[in-house]
Amino acid sequence: MLKSLKNKKVGLALGGGAALGGAHIGVLRALEEYDISVSHIAGTSIGAFVAALYAFKMNWKEIEEIALDMNWLDISRLSLSQYGLLSNEKLGDLITQYIGDVDFDQADIPLAMIATDITTGEKVVLSDGDVATAVMASTCVPGVFIPVEIGGRLLVDGGIVENVPVTTLQEMGADTIVGVDLNAMHSKKKPRNIIEVLLKTFDFTLMTATKLQTADADVLIKPDLSSFNMVDSDQVADLIEQGYADAKRVFRDMA
């Protein structure tokens, strides 16, 4: 089956998981080493951030350098708002810094991101317009970050509606879907602060739906992230290695 991936339009679905997103970079490394080309890419939450960089010609090593240089203060700031504790405008600024002030139609790999209309609960597929603003919307964890307005709609994290965007890639025309679920084997450790409480609560609400959504993936990578938490930026290097090791294991088993 591994050989067949090289002859198909492979769609890569990168799921949400806050700081656990470092594992996505390890998956990208494995894909590149196995010479598996990605024809379409979609991301939700932190997966949208990584997907945006990859869709605009950044390889896994370049994305690794960005991730290793990031910390919580890079992507958020305290904000006085009735809608959230923090603003994630800095995350949008980082996207602009690294790939420019770009629209979706400029991407080298067809790209989509998932957000949720917090007014209606509808899934919103972001695939045109400003990439940085879309990343902000897709990563906007409710209660933590302030919702982002796009096209008159108030948008929050897409994990509520499709945490691993398999269906979206099918609709984009991908033949084979490789999904990456960061939460499938995540730990259930006691939260240490309010941010972790909010992130864990959000995570738990996604678990059942994500299992159903990923059932349609042709290849599903579930990195063992049981020893990691969802907020510490000093664990990025180990997350990358874990994602790499688990993705390699999946691809070896397919050979």
Coordinates of C-alpha atoms in Angstrom, one line a residue:
M1 CA 0.0 0.0 0.0
L2 CA 2.9 2.3 0.7
K3 CA 3.9 2.3 -3.0
S4 CA 0.4 3.1 -4.0
L5 CA 0.6 6.4 -2.0
K6 CA 3.2 7.6 -4.5
N7 CA 0.8 7.2 -7.4
K8 CA -2.2 8.9 -5.8
K9 CA -3.4 12.4 -4.9
V10 CA -2.5 12.2 -1.2
G11 CA -4.4 14.5 1.1
L12 CA -2.9 15.3 4.5
A13 CA -5.3 16.1 7.4
L14 CA -3.6 17.7 10.4
G15 CA -5.7 17.7 13.5
G16 CA -5.9 20.1 16.5
G17 CA -4.1 19.7 19.8
A18 CA -2.6 23.0 21.0
A19 CA 1.1 22.6 21.7
L20 CA 1.0 18.9 20.8
G21 CA 1.1 20.2 17.2
G22 CA 4.9 19.7 17.2
A23 CA 4.2 16.1 16.4
H24 CA 2.8 17.2 13.0
I25 CA 6.3 18.3 12.1
G26 CA 7.7 14.8 12.7
V27 CA 5.0 13.4 10.5
L28 CA 6.1 15.8 7.7
R29 CA 9.6 14.6 8.1
A30 CA 8.6 11.0 7.7
L31 CA 6.5 11.8 4.6
E32 CA 9.5 13.6 3.0
E33 CA 11.8 10.7 3.9
Y34 CA 9.4 8.2 2.4
D35 CA 9.1 10.4 -0.7
I36 CA 5.3 10.7 -0.3
S37 CA 4.1 13.9 -2.0
V38 CA 1.2 15.8 -0.6
S39 CA -1.3 17.0 -3.2
H40 CA -3.8 18.6 -0.9
I41 CA -3.5 19.7 2.8
A42 CA -6.1 20.7 5.4
G43 CA -5.7 21.6 9.0
T44 CA -7.7 22.3 12.1
S45 CA -6.4 24.5 15.0
I46 CA -2.7 24.0 15.4
G47 CA -2.9 21.7 12.4
A48 CA -4.0 24.8 10.3
F49 CA -0.9 26.7 11.4
V50 CA 1.5 23.8 10.3
A51 CA -0.6 23.2 7.1
A52 CA -0.2 26.9 6.1
L53 CA 3.5 26.8 6.4
Y54 CA 3.8 23.5 4.5
A55 CA 1.4 24.6 1.7
F56 CA 3.7 27.6 1.0
K57 CA 6.9 25.6 0.3
M58 CA 8.4 25.3 3.8
N59 CA 9.8 21.9 4.4
W60 CA 9.7 20.0 7.8
K61 CA 13.2 21.3 8.8
E62 CA 12.2 25.0 8.3
I63 CA 9.0 24.5 10.2
E64 CA 10.9 22.8 13.0
E65 CA 13.1 25.8 13.3
I66 CA 10.0 28.1 13.7
A67 CA 8.4 25.8 16.2
L68 CA 11.6 25.5 18.4
D69 CA 11.8 29.3 18.5
M70 CA 8.1 29.7 19.6
N71 CA 6.6 30.0 23.0
W72 CA 3.2 30.7 24.5
L73 CA 3.9 34.4 24.5
D74 CA 4.6 34.3 20.8
I75 CA 1.0 33.3 20.0
S76 CA -1.1 35.0 22.6
R77 CA -1.5 38.2 24.6
L78 CA -3.8 39.1 27.5
S79 CA -6.9 40.9 26.2
L80 CA -9.9 42.6 27.8
S81 CA -12.8 41.1 26.0
Q82 CA -16.2 39.6 26.8
Y83 CA -15.5 36.8 24.4
G84 CA -12.1 35.4 25.6
L85 CA -9.1 35.6 27.9
L86 CA -6.5 36.0 25.2
S87 CA -6.0 37.3 21.6
N88 CA -4.1 35.1 19.1
E89 CA -3.2 37.9 16.8
K90 CA 0.5 37.2 17.3
L91 CA -0.1 33.8 15.7
G92 CA -1.4 35.5 12.6
D93 CA 1.6 37.8 12.7
L94 CA 3.9 34.8 12.7
I95 CA 2.3 33.4 9.6
T96 CA 2.7 36.7 7.8
Q97 CA 6.3 36.9 9.0
Y98 CA 7.3 33.5 7.5
I99 CA 5.2 33.2 4.4
G100 CA 4.1 36.8 3.7
D101 CA 0.8 38.5 3.4
V102 CA -0.7 35.8 1.2
D103 CA -4.1 34.5 0.1
F104 CA -5.1 30.8 -0.3
D105 CA -4.9 30.9 -4.1
Q106 CA -1.1 31.6 -3.8
A107 CA -0.4 28.3 -2.0
D108 CA 1.8 25.7 -3.7
I109 CA -0.3 22.9 -2.3
P110 CA -4.1 23.4 -2.3
L111 CA -5.0 24.4 1.3
A112 CA -8.0 24.5 3.5
M113 CA -8.7 25.2 7.2
I114 CA -11.6 24.4 9.4
A115 CA -13.4 26.8 11.7
T116 CA -16.7 26.9 13.5
D117 CA -19.4 29.6 13.3
I118 CA -19.9 30.2 17.0
T119 CA -23.4 31.7 16.3
T120 CA -24.8 28.8 14.3
G121 CA -22.5 25.9 15.1
E122 CA -21.8 25.3 11.4
K123 CA -18.6 24.0 9.9
V124 CA -16.8 26.7 7.9
V125 CA -14.2 25.6 5.4
L126 CA -11.7 28.4 4.8
S127 CA -10.1 28.1 1.4
D128 CA -9.9 31.6 0.1
G129 CA -8.9 35.0 1.3
D130 CA -6.2 35.9 3.8
V131 CA -4.3 32.9 5.1
A132 CA -3.1 34.5 8.4
T133 CA -6.6 35.5 9.4
A134 CA -7.9 32.0 8.6
V135 CA -5.2 30.5 10.8
M136 CA -6.3 32.8 13.7
A137 CA -9.9 31.7 13.2
S138 CA -9.1 28.0 13.1
T139 CA -6.9 28.1 16.2
C140 CA -9.4 30.2 18.3
V141 CA -10.1 27.8 21.2
P142 CA -13.5 29.0 22.7
G143 CA -13.1 30.7 26.0
V144 CA -9.4 31.0 25.6
F145 CA -9.1 33.2 22.5
I146 CA -11.3 35.9 21.1
P147 CA -13.3 34.8 18.1
V148 CA -12.3 36.0 14.7
E149 CA -14.7 37.7 12.3
I150 CA -14.5 36.6 8.6
G151 CA -17.2 37.5 6.1
G152 CA -19.6 38.6 8.8
R153 CA -19.3 35.3 10.7
L154 CA -17.8 35.0 14.2
L155 CA -15.4 32.1 14.0
V156 CA -13.7 29.8 16.5
D157 CA -11.7 26.6 16.6
G158 CA -12.7 24.1 13.9
G159 CA -12.1 21.2 16.2
I160 CA -15.7 21.5 17.4
V161 CA -17.0 20.4 13.9
E162 CA -14.0 18.5 12.3
N163 CA -10.9 18.1 14.3
V164 CA -9.1 16.0 11.7
P165 CA -10.4 17.3 8.4
V166 CA -10.7 14.1 6.4
T167 CA -14.1 14.9 4.8
T168 CA -12.8 18.3 3.7
L169 CA -9.9 16.7 1.8
Q170 CA -12.2 14.2 0.1
E171 CA -14.3 17.2 -1.1
M172 CA -11.1 18.8 -2.3
G173 CA -10.4 15.9 -4.6
A174 CA -7.8 13.9 -2.8
D175 CA -7.7 10.1 -3.6
T176 CA -6.1 8.9 -0.4
I177 CA -6.3 10.6 3.0
V178 CA -3.5 10.5 5.6
G179 CA -4.9 11.7 8.9
V180 CA -3.0 12.8 12.0
D181 CA -4.9 12.6 15.3
L182 CA -3.0 14.3 18.1
N183 CA -5.6 13.5 20.8
A184 CA -6.1 9.7 20.3
M185 CA -3.3 8.7 22.6
H186 CA -2.9 11.8 24.7
S187 CA -2.5 11.8 28.5
K188 CA -5.2 12.4 31.1
K189 CA -2.9 14.1 33.6
K190 CA -4.3 16.6 36.2
P191 CA -4.4 20.1 34.7
R192 CA -2.1 22.7 36.3
N193 CA -3.8 25.9 35.5
I194 CA -6.9 27.5 34.0
I195 CA -5.6 27.3 30.4
E196 CA -5.1 23.6 30.8
V197 CA -8.5 23.2 32.3
L198 CA -10.1 24.9 29.3
L199 CA -8.0 23.0 26.8
K200 CA -8.7 19.7 28.4
T201 CA -12.4 20.4 28.5
F202 CA -12.3 21.3 24.8
D203 CA -10.3 18.1 24.1
F204 CA -12.8 15.8 25.8
T205 CA -15.7 17.2 23.8
L206 CA -14.0 16.3 20.6
M207 CA -13.0 12.7 21.3
T208 CA -16.0 10.8 20.2
A209 CA -16.7 12.9 17.1
T210 CA -13.0 12.6 16.1
K211 CA -13.1 8.8 16.2
L212 CA -16.0 8.8 13.8
Q213 CA -14.4 11.4 11.5
T214 CA -11.1 9.6 11.2
A215 CA -12.8 6.3 10.4
D216 CA -12.8 7.4 6.8
A217 CA -9.0 8.1 6.7
D218 CA -7.1 5.6 4.5
V219 CA -4.0 6.0 6.8
L220 CA -4.4 7.2 10.3
I221 CA -1.3 8.3 12.4
K222 CA -2.0 8.5 16.1
P223 CA 1.2 9.6 17.8
D224 CA 1.7 8.4 21.4
L225 CA 1.6 11.7 23.2
S226 CA 0.8 10.3 26.6
S227 CA 3.8 11.9 28.2
F228 CA 3.2 15.4 26.9
N229 CA 0.9 18.3 27.9
M230 CA -1.0 20.7 25.7
V231 CA 0.7 24.0 26.6
D232 CA 4.5 23.7 27.3
S233 CA 6.6 25.0 24.4
D234 CA 9.8 23.4 25.8
Q235 CA 8.6 19.9 24.7
V236 CA 8.5 20.7 21.0
A237 CA 11.7 18.8 20.1
D238 CA 10.5 15.7 21.8
L239 CA 7.1 16.0 20.2
I240 CA 8.7 16.2 16.7
E241 CA 10.7 13.1 17.4
Q242 CA 7.6 11.2 18.7
G243 CA 5.5 12.2 15.7
Y244 CA 8.4 11.1 13.4
A245 CA 8.9 7.8 15.1
D246 CA 5.2 6.9 15.1
A247 CA 4.7 8.0 11.5
K248 CA 7.7 5.9 10.4
R249 CA 6.2 2.9 12.2
V250 CA 2.9 3.3 10.3
F251 CA 4.7 3.6 6.9
R252 CA 7.0 0.7 7.7
D253 CA 4.0 -1.5 8.5
M254 CA 2.5 -0.5 5.1
A255 CA 5.6 -1.5 3.1

